[in-house]
mmCIF file of C-alpha atoms in Angstrom:
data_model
loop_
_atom_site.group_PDB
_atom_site.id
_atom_site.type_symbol
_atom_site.label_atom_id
_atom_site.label_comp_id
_atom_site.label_asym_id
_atom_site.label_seq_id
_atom_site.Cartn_x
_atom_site.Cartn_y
_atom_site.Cartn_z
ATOM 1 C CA UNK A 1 23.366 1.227 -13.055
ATOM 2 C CA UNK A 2 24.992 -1.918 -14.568
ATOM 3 C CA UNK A 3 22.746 -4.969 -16.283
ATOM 4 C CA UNK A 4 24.709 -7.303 -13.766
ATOM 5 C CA UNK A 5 23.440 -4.984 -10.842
ATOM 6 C CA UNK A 6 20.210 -4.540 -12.308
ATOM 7 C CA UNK A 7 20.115 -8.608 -12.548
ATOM 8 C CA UNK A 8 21.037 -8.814 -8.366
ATOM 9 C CA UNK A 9 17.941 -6.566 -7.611
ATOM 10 C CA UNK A 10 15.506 -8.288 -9.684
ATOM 11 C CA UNK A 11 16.907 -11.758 -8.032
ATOM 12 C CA UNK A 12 16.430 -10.343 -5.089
ATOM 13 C CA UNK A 13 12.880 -9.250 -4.817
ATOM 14 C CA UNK A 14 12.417 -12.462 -6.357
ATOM 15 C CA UNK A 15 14.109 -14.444 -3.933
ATOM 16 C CA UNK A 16 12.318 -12.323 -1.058
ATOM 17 C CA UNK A 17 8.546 -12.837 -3.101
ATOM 18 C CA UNK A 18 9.309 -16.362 -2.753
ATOM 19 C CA UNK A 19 10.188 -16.422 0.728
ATOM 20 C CA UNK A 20 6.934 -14.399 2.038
ATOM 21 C CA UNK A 21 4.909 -16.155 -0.317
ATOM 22 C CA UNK A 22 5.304 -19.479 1.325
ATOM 23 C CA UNK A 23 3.133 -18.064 3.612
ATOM 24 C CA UNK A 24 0.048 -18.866 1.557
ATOM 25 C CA UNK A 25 0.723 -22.288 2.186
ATOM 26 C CA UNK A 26 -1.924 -22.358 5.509
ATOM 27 C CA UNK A 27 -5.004 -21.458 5.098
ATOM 28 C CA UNK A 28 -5.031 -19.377 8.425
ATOM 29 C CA UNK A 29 -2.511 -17.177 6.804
ATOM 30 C CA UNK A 30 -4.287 -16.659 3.617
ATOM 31 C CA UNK A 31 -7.612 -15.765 5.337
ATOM 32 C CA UNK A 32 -6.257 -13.165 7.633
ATOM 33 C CA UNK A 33 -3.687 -11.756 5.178
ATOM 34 C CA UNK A 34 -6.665 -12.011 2.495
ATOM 35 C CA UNK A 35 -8.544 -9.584 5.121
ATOM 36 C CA UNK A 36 -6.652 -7.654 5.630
ATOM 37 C CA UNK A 37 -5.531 -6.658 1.860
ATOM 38 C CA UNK A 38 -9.301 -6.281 1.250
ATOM 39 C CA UNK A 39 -10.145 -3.563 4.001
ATOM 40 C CA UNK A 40 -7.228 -2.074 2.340
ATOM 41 C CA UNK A 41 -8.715 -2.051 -0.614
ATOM 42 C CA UNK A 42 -10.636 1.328 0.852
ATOM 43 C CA UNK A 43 -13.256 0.318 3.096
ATOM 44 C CA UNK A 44 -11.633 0.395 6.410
ATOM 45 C CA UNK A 45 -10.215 4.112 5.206
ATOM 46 C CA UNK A 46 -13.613 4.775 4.297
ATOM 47 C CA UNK A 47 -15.145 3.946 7.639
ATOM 48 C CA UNK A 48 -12.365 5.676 9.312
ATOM 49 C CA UNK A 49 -13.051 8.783 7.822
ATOM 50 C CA UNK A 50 -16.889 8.316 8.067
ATOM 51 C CA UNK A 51 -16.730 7.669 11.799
ATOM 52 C CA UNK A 52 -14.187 10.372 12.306
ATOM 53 C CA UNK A 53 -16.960 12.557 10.682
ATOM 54 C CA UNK A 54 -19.731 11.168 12.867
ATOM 55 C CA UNK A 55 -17.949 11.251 16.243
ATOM 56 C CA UNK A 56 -17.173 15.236 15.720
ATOM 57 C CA UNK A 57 -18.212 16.765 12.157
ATOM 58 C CA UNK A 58 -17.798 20.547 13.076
ATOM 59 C CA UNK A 59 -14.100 19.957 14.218
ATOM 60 C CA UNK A 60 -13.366 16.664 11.875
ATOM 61 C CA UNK A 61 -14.564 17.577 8.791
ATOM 62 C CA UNK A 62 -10.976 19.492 7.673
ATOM 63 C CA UNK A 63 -8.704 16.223 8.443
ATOM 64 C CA UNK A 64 -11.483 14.068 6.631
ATOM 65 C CA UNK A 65 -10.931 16.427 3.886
ATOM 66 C CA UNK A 66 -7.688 16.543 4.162
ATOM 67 C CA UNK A 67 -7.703 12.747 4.022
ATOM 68 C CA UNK A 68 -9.713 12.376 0.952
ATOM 69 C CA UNK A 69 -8.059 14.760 -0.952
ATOM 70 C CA UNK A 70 -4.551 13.563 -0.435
ATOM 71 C CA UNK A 71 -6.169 10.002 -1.533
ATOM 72 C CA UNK A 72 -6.881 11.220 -4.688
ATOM 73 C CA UNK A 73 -3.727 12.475 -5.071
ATOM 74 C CA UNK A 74 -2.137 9.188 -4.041
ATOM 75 C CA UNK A 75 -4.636 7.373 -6.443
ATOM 76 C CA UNK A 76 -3.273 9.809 -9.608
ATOM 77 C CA UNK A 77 0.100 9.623 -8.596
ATOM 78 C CA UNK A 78 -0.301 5.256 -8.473
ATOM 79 C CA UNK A 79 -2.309 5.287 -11.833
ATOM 80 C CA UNK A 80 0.129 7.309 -14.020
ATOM 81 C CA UNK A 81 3.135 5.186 -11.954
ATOM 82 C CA UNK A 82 1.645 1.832 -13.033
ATOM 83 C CA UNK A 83 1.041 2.805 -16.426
ATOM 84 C CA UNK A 84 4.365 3.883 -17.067
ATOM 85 C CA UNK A 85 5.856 0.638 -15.445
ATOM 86 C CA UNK A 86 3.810 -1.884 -16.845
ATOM 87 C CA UNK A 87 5.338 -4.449 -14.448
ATOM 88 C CA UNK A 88 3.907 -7.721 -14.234
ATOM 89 C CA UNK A 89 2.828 -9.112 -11.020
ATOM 90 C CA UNK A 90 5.168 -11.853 -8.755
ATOM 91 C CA UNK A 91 2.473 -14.730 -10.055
ATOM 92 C CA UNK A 92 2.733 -13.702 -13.784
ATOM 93 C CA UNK A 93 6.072 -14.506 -13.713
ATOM 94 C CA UNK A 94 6.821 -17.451 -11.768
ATOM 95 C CA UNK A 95 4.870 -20.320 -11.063
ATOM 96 C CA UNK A 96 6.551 -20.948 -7.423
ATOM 97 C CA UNK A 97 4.154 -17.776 -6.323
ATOM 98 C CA UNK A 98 1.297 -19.103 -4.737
ATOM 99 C CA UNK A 99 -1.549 -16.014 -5.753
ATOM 100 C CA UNK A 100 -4.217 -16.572 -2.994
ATOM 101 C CA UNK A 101 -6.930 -13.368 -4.044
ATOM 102 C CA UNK A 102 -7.924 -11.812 -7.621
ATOM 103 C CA UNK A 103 -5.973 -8.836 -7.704
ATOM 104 C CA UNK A 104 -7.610 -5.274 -8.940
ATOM 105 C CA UNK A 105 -5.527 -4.865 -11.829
ATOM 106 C CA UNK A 106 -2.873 -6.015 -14.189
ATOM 107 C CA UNK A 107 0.058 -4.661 -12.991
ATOM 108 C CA UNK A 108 2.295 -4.492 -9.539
ATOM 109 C CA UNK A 109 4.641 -1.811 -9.782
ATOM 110 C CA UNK A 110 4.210 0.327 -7.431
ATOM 111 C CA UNK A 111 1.699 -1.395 -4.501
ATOM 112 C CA UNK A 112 -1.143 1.037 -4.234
ATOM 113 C CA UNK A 113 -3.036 -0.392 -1.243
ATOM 114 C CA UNK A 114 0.619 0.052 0.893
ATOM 115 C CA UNK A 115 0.756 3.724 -1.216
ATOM 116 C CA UNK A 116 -2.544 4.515 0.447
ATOM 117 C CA UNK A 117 -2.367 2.875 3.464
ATOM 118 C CA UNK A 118 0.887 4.949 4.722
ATOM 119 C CA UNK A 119 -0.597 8.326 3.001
ATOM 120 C CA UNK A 120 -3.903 7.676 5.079
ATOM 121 C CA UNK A 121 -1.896 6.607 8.471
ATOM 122 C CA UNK A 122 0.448 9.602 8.489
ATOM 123 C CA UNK A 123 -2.384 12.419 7.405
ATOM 124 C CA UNK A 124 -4.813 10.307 10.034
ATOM 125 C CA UNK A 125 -1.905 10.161 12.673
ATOM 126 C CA UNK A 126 -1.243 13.946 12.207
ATOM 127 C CA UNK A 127 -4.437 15.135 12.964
ATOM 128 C CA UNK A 128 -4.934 12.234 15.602
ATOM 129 C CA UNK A 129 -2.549 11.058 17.015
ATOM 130 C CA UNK A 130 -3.851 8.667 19.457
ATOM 131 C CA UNK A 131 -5.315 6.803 16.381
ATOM 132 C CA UNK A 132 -1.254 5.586 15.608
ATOM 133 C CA UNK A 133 -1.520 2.381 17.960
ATOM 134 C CA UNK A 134 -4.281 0.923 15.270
ATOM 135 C CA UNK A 135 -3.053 2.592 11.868
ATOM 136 C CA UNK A 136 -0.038 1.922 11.858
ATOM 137 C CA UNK A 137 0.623 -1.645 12.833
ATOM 138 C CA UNK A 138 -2.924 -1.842 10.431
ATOM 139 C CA UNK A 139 -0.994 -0.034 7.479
ATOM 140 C CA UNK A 140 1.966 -2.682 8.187
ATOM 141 C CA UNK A 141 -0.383 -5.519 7.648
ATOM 142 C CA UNK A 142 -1.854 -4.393 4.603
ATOM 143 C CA UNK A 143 1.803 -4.003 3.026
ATOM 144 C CA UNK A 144 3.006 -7.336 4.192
ATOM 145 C CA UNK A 145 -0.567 -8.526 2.817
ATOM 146 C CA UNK A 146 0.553 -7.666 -0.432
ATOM 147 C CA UNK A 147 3.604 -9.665 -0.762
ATOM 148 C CA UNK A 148 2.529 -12.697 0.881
ATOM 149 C CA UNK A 149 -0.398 -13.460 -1.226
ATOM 150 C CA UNK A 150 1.565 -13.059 -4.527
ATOM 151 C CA UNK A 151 0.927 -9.798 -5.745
ATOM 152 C CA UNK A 152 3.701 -7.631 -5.126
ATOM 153 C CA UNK A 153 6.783 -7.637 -5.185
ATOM 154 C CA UNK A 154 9.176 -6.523 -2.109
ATOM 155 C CA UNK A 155 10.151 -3.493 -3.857
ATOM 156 C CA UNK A 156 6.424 -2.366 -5.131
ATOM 157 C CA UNK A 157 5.632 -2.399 -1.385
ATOM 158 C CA UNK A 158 8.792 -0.112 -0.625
ATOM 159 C CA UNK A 159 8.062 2.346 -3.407
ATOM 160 C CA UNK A 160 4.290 2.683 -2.051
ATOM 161 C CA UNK A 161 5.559 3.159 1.370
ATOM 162 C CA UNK A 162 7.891 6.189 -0.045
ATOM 163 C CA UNK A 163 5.001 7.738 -2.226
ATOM 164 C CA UNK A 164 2.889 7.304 0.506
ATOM 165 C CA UNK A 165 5.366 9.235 2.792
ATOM 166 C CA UNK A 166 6.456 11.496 0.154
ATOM 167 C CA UNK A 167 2.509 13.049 -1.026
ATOM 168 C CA UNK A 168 1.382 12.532 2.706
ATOM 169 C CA UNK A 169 4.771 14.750 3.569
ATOM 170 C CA UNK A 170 3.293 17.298 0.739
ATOM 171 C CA UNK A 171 0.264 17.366 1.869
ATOM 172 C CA UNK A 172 0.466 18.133 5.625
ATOM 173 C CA UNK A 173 2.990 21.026 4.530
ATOM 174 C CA UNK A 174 0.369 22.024 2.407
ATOM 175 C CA UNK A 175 -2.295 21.744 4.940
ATOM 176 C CA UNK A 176 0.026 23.178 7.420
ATOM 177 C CA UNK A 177 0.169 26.546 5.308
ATOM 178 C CA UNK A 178 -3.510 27.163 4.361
ATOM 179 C CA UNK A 179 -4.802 26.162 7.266
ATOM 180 C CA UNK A 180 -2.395 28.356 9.942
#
């Protein structure tokens, strides 16, 4: 790829960060979308899988597995990722980005709470599928969350939403074969 291409992408996203970000400009907007990123942050996945376990532990215990299990793979995957990228978050590098919470580390590249959110909606959704009406337009939320408070970048959210896929994808294949 060319510098000049390189140069349209980065503009891009930029552009795009802006855009969403103006979002942050009512207060309504922050609150919610501040809400939302922080049940992201685990504790709605967490109390998912806890009342998954409660409701029916002899038959939901393998999907809860499953779920946690693919989570730490997503979380490994998403450490070593934003380690090698290093990139800086929308806010550290231009002042127009409005950051509404504290985020839970240094770097944005790619967005681990969207990473997580699609990996837990697509294992959840495969074992239960009735849950999709609340996961996924929940999972949605948490990935626009991201951008509109300043802390990701367009394309962070777009690579967690592939990972996401991609070790979710892995994972039910894998589930699929020691399980059957």
């Amino acid at each position: 790829m060319n510098r000049a291409a390189i140069d349209r992408f980065i503009m891009w996203d930029r552009r795009w960060v802006r855009r969403i970000n103006r979002g942050c400009r009512y207060r309504s907007v922050r609150a919610a979308f501040g809400l939302i990123s922080r049940l992201g942050d685990g504790s709605f996945w967490y109390v998912l899988m806890l009342a998954l376990l409660c409701g029916d532990p002899a038959n939901n215990y393998r999907p809860v597995l499953h779920m946690a299990l693919a989570g730490m793979t997503g979380t490994m995957v998403y450490r070593w990722l934003k380690k090698q990228a290093s990139r800086p978050r929308p806010f550290c590098d231009d002042q127009h980005i409005v950051l509404s919470i504290a985020p839970l580390d240094r770097y944005s590249f790619p967005s681990g709470h969207t990473l997580h959110a699609v990996l837990f909606t697509c294992i959840a959704v495969y074992h239960f599928p009735i849950l999709a009406w609340l996961l996924i337009p929940f999972s949605a939320l948490v990935a626009a969350s991201r951008i509109v408070l300043g802390l990701h970048y367009p394309s962070d959210v777009i690579a967690g939403i592939v990972i996401g896929g991609v070790v979710s994808i892995a994972s039910v294949r894998l589930y699929v074969s020691i399980v059957a």
